[in-house]
mmCIF file of C-alpha atoms and ligand atoms in Angstrom:
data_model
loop_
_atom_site.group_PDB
_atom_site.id
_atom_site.type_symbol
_atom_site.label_atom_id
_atom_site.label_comp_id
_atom_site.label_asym_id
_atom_site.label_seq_id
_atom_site.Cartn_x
_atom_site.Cartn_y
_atom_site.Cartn_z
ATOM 1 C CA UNK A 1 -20.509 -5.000 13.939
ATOM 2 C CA UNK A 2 -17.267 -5.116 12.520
ATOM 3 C CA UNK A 3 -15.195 -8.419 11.585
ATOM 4 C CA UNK A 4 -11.545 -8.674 11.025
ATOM 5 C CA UNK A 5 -10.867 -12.238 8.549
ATOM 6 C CA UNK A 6 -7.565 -13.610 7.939
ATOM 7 C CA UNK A 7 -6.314 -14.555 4.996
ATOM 8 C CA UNK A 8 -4.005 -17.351 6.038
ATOM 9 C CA UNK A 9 -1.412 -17.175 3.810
ATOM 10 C CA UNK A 10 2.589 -16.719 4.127
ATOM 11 C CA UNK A 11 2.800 -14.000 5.609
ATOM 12 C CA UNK A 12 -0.904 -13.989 6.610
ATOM 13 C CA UNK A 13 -3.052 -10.675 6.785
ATOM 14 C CA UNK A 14 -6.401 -9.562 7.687
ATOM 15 C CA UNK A 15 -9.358 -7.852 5.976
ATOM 16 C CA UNK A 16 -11.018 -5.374 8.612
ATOM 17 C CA UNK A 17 -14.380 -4.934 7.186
ATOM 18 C CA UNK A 18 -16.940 -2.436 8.680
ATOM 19 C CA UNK A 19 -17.978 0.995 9.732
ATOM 20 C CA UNK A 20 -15.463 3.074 10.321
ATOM 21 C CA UNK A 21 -12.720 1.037 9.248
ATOM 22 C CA UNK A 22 -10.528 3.516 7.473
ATOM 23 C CA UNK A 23 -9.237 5.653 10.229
ATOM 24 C CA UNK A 24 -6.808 2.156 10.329
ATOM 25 C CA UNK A 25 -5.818 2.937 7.362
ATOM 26 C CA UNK A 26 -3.360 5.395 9.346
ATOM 27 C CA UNK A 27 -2.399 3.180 11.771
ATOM 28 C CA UNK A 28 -1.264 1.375 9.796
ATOM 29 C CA UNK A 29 1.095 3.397 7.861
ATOM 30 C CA UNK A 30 2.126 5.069 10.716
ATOM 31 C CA UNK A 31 5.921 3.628 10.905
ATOM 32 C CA UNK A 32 6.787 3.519 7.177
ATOM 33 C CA UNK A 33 9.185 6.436 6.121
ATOM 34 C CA UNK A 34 7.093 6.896 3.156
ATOM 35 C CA UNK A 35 3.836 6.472 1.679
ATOM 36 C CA UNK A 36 1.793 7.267 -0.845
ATOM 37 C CA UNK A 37 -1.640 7.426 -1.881
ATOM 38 C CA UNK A 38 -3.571 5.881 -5.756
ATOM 39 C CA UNK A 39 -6.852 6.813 -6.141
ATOM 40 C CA UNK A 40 -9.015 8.621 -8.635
ATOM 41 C CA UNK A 41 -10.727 11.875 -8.545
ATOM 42 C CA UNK A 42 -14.155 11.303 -7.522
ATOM 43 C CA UNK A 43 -12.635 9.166 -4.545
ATOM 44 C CA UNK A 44 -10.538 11.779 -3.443
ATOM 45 C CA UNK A 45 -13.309 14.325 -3.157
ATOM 46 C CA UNK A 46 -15.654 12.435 -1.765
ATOM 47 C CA UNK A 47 -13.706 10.499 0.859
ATOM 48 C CA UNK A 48 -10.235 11.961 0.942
ATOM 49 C CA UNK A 49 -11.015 13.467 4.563
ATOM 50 C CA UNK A 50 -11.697 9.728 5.628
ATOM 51 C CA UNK A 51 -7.366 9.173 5.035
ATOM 52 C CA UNK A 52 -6.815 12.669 6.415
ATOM 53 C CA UNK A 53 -4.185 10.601 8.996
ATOM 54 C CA UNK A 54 -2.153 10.550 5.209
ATOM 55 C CA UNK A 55 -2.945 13.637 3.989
ATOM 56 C CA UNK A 56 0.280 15.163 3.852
ATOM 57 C CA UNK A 57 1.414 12.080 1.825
ATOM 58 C CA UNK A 58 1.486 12.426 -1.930
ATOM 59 C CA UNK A 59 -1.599 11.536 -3.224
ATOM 60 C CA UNK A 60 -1.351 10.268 -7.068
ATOM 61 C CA UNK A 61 -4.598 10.191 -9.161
ATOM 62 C CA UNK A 62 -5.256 8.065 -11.861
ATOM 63 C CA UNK A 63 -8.117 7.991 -13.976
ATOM 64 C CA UNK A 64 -11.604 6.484 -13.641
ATOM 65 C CA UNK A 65 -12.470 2.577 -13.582
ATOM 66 C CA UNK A 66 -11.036 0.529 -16.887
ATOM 67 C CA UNK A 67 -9.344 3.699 -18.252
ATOM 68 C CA UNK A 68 -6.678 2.756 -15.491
ATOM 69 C CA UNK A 69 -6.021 -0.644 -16.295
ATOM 70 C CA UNK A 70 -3.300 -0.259 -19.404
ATOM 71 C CA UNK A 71 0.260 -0.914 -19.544
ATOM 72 C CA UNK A 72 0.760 3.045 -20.399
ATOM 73 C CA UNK A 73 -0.774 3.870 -16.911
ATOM 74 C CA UNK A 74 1.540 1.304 -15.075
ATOM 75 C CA UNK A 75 4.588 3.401 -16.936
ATOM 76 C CA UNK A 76 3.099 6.562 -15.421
ATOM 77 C CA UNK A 77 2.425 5.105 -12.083
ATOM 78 C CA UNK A 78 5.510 3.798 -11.947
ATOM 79 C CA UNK A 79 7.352 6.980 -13.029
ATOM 80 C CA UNK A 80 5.346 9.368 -10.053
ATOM 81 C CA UNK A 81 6.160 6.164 -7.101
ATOM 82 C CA UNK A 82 9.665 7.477 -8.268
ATOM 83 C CA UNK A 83 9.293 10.884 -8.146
ATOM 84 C CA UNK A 84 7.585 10.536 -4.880
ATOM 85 C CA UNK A 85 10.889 9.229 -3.666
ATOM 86 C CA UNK A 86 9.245 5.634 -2.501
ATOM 87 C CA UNK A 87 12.261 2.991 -1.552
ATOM 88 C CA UNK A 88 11.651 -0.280 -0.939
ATOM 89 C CA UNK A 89 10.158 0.274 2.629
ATOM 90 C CA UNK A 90 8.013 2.369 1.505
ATOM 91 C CA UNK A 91 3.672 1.637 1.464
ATOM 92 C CA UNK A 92 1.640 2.067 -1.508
ATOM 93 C CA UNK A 93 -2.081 2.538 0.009
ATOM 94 C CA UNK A 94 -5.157 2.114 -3.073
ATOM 95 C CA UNK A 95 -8.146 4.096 -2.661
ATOM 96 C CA UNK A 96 -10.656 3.218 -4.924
ATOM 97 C CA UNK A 97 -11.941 0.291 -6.909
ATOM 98 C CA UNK A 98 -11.465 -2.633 -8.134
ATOM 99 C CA UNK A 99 -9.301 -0.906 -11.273
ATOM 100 C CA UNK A 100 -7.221 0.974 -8.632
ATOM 101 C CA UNK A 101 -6.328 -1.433 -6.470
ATOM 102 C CA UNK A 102 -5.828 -3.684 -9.848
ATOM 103 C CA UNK A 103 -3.296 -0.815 -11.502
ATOM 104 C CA UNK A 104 -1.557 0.412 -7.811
ATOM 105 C CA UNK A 105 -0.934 -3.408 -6.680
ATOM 106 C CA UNK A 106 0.575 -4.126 -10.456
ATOM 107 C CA UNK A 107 2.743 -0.967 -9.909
ATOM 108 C CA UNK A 108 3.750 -2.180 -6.146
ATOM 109 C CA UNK A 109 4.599 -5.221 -7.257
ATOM 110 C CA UNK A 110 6.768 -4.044 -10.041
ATOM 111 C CA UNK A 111 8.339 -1.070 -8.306
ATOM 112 C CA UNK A 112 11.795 -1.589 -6.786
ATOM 113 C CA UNK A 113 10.566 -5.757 -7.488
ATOM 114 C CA UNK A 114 7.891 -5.516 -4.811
ATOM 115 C CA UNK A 115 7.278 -2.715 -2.280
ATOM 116 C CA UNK A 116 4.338 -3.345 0.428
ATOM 117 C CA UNK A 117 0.790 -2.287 -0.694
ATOM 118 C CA UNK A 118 -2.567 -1.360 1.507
ATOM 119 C CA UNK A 119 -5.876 -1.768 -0.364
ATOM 120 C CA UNK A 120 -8.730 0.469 0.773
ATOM 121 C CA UNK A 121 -10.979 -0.923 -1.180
ATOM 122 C CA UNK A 122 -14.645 2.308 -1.633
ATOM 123 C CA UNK A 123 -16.917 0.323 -4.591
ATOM 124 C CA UNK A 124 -18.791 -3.256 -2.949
ATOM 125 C CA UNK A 125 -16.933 -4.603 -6.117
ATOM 126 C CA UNK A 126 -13.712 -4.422 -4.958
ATOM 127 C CA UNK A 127 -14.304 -5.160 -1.072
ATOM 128 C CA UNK A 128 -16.005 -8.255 -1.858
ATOM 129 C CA UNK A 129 -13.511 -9.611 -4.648
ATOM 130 C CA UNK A 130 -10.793 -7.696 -6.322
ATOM 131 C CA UNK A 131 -9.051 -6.305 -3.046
ATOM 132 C CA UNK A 132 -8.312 -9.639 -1.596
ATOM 133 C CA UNK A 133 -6.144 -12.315 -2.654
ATOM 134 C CA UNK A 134 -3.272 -10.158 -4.612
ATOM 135 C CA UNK A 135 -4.650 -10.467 -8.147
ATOM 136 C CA UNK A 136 -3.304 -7.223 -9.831
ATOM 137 C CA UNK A 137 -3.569 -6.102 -13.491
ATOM 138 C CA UNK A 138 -3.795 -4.616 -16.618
ATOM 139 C CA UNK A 139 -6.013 -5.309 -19.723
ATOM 140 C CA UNK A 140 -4.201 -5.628 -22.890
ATOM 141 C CA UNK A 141 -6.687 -3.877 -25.647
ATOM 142 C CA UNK A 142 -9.954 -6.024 -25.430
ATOM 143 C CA UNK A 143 -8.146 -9.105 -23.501
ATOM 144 C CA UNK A 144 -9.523 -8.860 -19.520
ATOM 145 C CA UNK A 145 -6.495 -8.447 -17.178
ATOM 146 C CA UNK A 146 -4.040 -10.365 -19.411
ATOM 147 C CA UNK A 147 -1.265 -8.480 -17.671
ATOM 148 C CA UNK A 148 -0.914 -8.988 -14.297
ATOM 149 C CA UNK A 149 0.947 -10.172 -10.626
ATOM 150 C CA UNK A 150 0.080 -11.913 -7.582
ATOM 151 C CA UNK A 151 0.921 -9.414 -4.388
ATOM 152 C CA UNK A 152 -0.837 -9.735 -1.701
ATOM 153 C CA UNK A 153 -1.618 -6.758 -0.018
ATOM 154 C CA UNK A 154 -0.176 -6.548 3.879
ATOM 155 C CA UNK A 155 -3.834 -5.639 5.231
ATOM 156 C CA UNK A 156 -7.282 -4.566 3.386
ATOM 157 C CA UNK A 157 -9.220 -1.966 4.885
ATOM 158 C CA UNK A 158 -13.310 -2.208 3.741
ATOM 159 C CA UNK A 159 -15.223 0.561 5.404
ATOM 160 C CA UNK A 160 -18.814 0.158 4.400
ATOM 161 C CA UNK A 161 -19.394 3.484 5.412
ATOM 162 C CA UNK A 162 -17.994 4.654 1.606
ATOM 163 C CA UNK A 163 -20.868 2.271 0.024
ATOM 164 C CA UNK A 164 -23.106 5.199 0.359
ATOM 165 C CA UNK A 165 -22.387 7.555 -2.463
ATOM 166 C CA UNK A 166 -21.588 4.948 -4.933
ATOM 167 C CA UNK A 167 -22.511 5.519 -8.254
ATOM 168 C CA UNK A 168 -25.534 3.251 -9.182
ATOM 169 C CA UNK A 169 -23.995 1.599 -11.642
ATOM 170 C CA UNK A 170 -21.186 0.776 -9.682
ATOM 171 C CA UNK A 171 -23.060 -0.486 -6.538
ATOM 172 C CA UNK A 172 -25.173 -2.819 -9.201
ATOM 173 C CA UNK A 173 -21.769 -4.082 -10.668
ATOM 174 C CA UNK A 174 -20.758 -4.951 -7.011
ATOM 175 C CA UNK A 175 -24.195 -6.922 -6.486
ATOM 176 C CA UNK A 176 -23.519 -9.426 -9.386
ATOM 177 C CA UNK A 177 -19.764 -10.403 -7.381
ATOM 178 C CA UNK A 178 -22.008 -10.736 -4.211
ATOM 179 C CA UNK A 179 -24.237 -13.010 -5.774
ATOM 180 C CA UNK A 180 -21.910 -15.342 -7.459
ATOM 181 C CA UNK A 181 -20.292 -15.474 -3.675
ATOM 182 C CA UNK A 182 -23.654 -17.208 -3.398
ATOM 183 C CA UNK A 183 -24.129 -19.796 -5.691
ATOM 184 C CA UNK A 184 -19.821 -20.798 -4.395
ATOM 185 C CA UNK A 185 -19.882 -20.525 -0.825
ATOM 186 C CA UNK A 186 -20.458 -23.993 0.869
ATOM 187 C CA UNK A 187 -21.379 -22.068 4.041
ATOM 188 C CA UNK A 188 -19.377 -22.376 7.453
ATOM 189 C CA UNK A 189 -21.853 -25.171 9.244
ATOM 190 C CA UNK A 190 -24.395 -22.881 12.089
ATOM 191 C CA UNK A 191 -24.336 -19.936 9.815
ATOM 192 C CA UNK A 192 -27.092 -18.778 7.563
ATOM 193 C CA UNK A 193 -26.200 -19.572 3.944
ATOM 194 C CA UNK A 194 -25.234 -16.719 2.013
ATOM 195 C CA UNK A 195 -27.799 -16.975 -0.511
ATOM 196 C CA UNK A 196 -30.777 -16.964 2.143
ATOM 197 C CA UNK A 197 -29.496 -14.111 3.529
ATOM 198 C CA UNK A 198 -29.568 -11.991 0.357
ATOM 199 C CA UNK A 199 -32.707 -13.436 -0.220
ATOM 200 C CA UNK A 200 -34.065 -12.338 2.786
ATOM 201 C CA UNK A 201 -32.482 -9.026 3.274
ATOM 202 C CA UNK A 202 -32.479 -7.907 -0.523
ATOM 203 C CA UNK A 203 -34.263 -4.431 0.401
ATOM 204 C CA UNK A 204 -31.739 -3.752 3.291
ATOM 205 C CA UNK A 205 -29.323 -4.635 0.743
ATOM 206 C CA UNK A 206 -30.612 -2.628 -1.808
ATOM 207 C CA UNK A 207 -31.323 0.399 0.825
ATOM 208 C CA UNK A 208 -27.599 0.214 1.313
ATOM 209 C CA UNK A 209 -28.444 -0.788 5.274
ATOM 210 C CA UNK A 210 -24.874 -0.689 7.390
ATOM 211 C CA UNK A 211 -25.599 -4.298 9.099
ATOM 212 C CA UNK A 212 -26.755 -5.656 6.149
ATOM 213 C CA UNK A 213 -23.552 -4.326 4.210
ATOM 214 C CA UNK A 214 -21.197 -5.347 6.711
ATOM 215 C CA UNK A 215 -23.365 -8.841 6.846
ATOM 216 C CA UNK A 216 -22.897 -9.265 3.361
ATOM 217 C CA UNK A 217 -19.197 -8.244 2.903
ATOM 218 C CA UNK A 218 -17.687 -9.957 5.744
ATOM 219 C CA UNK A 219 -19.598 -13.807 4.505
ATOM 220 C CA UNK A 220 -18.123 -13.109 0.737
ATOM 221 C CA UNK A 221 -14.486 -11.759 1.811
ATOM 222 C CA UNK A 222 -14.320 -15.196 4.782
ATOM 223 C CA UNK A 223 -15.434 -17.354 1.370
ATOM 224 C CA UNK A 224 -13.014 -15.726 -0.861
ATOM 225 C CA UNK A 225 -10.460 -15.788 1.958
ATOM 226 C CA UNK A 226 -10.747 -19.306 2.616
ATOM 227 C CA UNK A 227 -10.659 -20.373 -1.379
ATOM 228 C CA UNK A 228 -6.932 -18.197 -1.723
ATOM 229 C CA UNK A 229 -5.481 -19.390 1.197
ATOM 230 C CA UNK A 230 -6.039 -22.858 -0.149
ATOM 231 C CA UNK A 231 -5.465 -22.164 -3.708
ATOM 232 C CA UNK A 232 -2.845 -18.385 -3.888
ATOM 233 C CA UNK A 233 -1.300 -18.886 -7.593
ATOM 234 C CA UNK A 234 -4.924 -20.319 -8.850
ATOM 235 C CA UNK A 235 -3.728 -24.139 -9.625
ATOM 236 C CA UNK A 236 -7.283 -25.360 -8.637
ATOM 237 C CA UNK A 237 -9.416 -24.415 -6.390
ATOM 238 C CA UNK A 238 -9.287 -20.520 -6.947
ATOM 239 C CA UNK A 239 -10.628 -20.678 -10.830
ATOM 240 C CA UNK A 240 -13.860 -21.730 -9.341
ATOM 241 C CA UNK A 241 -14.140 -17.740 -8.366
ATOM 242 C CA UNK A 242 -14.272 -17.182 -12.174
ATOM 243 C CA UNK A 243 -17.457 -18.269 -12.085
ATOM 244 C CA UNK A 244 -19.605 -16.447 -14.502
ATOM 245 C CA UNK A 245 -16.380 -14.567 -15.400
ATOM 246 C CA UNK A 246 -15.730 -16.357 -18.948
ATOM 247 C CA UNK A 247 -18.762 -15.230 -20.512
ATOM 248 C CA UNK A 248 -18.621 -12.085 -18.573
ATOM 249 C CA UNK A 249 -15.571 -10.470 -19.712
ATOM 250 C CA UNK A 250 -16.766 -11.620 -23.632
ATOM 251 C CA UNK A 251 -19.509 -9.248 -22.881
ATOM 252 C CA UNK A 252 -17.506 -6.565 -21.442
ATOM 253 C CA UNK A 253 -15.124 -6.608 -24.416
ATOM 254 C CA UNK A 254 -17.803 -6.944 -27.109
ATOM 255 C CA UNK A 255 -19.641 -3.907 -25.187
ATOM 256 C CA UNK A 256 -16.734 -2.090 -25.878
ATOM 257 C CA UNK A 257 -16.412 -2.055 -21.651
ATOM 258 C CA UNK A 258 -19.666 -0.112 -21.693
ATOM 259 C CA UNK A 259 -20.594 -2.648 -19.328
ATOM 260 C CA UNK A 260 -19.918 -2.151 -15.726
ATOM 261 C CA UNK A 261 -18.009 -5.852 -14.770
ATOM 262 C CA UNK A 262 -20.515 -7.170 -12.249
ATOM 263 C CA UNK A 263 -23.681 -6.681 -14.287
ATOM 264 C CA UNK A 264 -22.026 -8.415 -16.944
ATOM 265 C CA UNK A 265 -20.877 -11.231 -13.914
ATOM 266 C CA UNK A 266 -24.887 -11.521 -13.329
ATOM 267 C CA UNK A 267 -25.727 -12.113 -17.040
ATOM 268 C CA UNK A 268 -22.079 -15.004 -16.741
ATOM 269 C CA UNK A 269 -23.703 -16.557 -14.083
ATOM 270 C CA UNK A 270 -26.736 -17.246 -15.772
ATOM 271 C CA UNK A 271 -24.918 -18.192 -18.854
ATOM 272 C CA UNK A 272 -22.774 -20.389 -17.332
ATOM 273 C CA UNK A 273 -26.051 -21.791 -15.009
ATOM 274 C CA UNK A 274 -27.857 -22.921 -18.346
ATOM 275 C CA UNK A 275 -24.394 -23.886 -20.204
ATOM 276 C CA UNK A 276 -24.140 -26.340 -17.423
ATOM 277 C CA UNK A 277 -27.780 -27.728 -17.638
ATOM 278 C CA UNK A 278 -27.084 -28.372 -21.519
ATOM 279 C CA UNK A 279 -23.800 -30.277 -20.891
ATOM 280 C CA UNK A 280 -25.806 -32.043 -17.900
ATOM 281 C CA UNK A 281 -23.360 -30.556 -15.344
ATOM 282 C CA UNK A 282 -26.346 -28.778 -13.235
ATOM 283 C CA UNK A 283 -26.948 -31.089 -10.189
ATOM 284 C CA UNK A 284 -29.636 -28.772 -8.610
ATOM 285 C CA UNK A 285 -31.543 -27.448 -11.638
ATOM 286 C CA UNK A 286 -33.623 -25.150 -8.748
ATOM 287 C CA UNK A 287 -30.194 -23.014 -8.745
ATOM 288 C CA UNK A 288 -30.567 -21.179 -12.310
ATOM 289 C CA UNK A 289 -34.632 -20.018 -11.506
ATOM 290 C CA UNK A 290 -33.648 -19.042 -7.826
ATOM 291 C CA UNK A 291 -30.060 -16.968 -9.123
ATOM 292 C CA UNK A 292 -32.523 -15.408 -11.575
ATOM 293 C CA UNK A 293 -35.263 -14.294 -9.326
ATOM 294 C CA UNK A 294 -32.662 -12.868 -6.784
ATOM 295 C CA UNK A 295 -31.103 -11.101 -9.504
ATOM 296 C CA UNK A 296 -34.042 -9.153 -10.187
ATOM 297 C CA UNK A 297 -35.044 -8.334 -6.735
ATOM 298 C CA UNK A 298 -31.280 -7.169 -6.638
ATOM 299 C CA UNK A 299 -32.210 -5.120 -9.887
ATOM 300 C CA UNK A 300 -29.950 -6.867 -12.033
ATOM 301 C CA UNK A 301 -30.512 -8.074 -15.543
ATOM 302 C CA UNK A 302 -30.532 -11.866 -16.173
ATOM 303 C CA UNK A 303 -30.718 -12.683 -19.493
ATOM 304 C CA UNK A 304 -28.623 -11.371 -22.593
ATOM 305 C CA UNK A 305 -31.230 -9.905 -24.002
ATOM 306 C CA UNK A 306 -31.882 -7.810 -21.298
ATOM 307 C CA UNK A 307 -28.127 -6.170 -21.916
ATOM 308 C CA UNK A 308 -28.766 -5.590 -25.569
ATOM 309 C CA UNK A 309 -29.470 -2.354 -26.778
ATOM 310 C CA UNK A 310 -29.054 -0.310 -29.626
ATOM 311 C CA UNK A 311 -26.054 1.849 -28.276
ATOM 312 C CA UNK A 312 -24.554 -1.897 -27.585
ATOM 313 C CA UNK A 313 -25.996 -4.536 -29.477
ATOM 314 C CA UNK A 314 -23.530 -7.507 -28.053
ATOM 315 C CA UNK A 315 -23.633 -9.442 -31.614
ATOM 316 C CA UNK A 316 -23.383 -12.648 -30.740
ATOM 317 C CA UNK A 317 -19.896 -12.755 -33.353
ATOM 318 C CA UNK A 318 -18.397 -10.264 -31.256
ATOM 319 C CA UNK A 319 -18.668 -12.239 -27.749
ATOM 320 C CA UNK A 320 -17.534 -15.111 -29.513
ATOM 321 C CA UNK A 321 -14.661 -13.688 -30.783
ATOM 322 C CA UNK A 322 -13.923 -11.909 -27.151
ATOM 323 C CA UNK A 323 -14.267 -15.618 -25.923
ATOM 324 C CA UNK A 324 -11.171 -16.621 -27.692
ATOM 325 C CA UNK A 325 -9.045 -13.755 -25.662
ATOM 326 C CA UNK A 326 -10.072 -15.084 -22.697
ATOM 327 C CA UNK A 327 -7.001 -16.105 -20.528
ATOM 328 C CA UNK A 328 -8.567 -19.195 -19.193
ATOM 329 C CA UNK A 329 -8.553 -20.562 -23.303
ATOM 330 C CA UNK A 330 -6.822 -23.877 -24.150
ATOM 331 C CA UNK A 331 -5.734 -24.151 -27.830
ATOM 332 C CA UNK A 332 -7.722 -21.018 -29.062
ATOM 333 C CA UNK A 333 -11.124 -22.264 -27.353
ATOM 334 C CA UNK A 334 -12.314 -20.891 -24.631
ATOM 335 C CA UNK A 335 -12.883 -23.220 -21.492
ATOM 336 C CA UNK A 336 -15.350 -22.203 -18.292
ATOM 337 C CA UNK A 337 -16.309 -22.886 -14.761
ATOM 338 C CA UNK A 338 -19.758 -24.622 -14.810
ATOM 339 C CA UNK A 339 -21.696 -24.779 -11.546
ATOM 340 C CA UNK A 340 -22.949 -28.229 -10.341
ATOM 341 C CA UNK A 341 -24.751 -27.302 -7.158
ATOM 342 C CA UNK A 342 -24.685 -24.379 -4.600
ATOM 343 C CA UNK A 343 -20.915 -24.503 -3.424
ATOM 344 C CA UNK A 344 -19.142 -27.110 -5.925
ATOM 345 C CA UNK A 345 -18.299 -26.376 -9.478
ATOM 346 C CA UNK A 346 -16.788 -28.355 -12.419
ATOM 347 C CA UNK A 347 -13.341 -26.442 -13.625
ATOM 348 C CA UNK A 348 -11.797 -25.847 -17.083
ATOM 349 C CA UNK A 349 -14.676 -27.354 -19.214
ATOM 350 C CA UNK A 350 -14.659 -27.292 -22.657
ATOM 351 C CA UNK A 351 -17.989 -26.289 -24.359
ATOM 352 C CA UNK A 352 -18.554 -27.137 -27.988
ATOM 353 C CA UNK A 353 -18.439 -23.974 -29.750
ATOM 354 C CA UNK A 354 -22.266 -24.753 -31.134
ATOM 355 C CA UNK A 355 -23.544 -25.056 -27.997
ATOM 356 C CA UNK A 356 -22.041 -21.745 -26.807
ATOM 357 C CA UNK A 357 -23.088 -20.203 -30.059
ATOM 358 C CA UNK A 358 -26.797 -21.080 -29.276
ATOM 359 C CA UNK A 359 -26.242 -19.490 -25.483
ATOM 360 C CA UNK A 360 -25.669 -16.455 -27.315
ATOM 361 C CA UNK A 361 -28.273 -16.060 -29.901
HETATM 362 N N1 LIG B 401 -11.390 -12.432 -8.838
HETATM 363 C C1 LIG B 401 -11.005 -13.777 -8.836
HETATM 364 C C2 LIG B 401 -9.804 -14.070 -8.007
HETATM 365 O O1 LIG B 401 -9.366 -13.215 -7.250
HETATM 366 O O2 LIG B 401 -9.268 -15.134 -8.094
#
């Protein structure tokens, strides 16, 4: 069962998500003069005859997951959109993940100030999250997209069917995103709550099921479509999607980005779940055990020390220090979103640095 969600914004657009989806992909570039194609290598070989409509469009690879997302690859994006011969009515589609459709939206928004950009989102990661709502960027060294845009994409295109040959790593990186959709969404009132239905449907999840997948996709791209149109430039509302995300990206940066981005989200979210219990934020202490347990059955880690290893040892100095890079900071400290219940969170809190010392021990 496919779903098509709009993301009512100015100009609106819609996310298509199901099976199938990216023979629209086509369509939808049909009348532009030019196009061309981001992805990375293993995308292009093992779904490149899903965009065959483009094939004869240039197809421009960059490299794999966070070794995309630096200024220098912008400068050589931008410098093949140009030998390409884009203009500015030209269509930039991304094909990939969450890094491509991070560096290729940057670029579209840069090139020419702003051409049009398609995301075909292929990891869970990026059809649940970082395909919608026009976040694009760069990191800068250890600092989490420090560089970046907002340009919203005119359509996103998440075919489920592409879920099946993820990498396990990256399909367990997409899983933590899907559960902190979860703990946010204050579901719409008749349906199923999003968190009961990954509780219930965890193997079908896990067994990569098409229903469940396009279930599960469709409830966290309508919650993270609702919180952008309401929030697009993230003045409010919208930070409460970094759930999890403070704490997370201090792990990825102390790991040395060893660590795939949604299995350090998982670890965030539990962070942030007990953070918020010490401050005495947590409203519905049941939340942190239950976000745990599903975790596991989703085959994610939930503690810190389940991360820790000897290859990446996460000293607790080094997250701390990646803390202060964070972009949400305010004078040098870093701040977080703290969950109060299932579906409300308290933005922008400052944590005594003790306190978050002790979370890391
Ligand atoms: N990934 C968080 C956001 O798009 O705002």
């Amino acid at each position: 069962m496919s779903a098509e969600i709009r993301v009512a914004l100015e100009p609106p657009y819609t996310v298509h998500v199901g099976r199938g989806r990216l023979a629209l992909a086509g369509e939808l570039a049909r009348e532009r003069p030019s196009v061309a194609v981001v992805t990375d290598g293993r995308v292009a070989a093992l779904h490149g005859a899903r965009l065959a409509a483009l094939g004869d469009r240039p197809w421009i690879q960059v490299p794999r997951g966070e070794q995309a997302k630096t200024l220098a690859q912008v400068g050589v994006l931008l410098e093949e959109l140009e030998a390409a011969g884009l203009d500015r009515r030209s269509l930039l589609v991304t094909f990939g993940g969450g890094s491509v459709s991070d560096l290729g939206g940057l670029a579209a928004s840069l090139y020419m100030r702003g051409i049009d950009v398609l995301h075909c989102p292929t990891t869970l990661l990026a059809q649940v999250d970082a395909a919608v709502g026009g976040k694009t960027g760069v990191n800068l060294g250890p600092a989490k997209n420090l560089a970046g845009t907002f340009h919203q994409p005119i359509a996103v295109v998440a075919d489920v069917d592409v879920l099946a040959t993820l990498a396990e790593a990256d399909w367990r990186s997409g899983l933590g995103e899907v559960v902190k959709s979860a703990l946010l969404e204050s579901p719409p009132s008749g349906a199923e709550p999003l968190l009961e239905l990954l509780e219930r449907s965890s193997e079908g999840l896990l067994r990569r099921e098409a229903p469940v997948l396009e279930a599960v996709v469709e409830r966290c791209v309508r919650h993270k479509a609702a919180v952008v149109a309401g929030d697009e430039r993230e003045s409010g509302a919208r930070a409460g999607l970094n759930l999890g995300h403070t704490f997370a990206h201090a792990l990825e940066a102390a790991s040395g980005f060893a660590l795939p981005h949604g299995v350090a989200v998982a670890v965030g979210l539990v962070l942030a779940l007990e953070c918020s219990r010490r401050v005495g934020l947590l409203e519905e202490p049941e939340l942190a055990p239950r976000t745990v347990r599903l975790l596991s059955r989703l085959g994610l880690p939930s503690s810190l020390a389940a991360l820790r290893t000897a290859e990446v040892p996460l000293e607790a100095a080094h997250i701390e220090a990646a803390l202060r890079h964070d972009k949400k900071r305010a004078e040098g400290e870093p701040c977080f979103v703290l969950p109060r219940r299932r579906g409300a969170v308290a933005l922008g809190v400052a944590v005594d640095p003790a306190l978050v010392r002790s979370l890391l021990a």
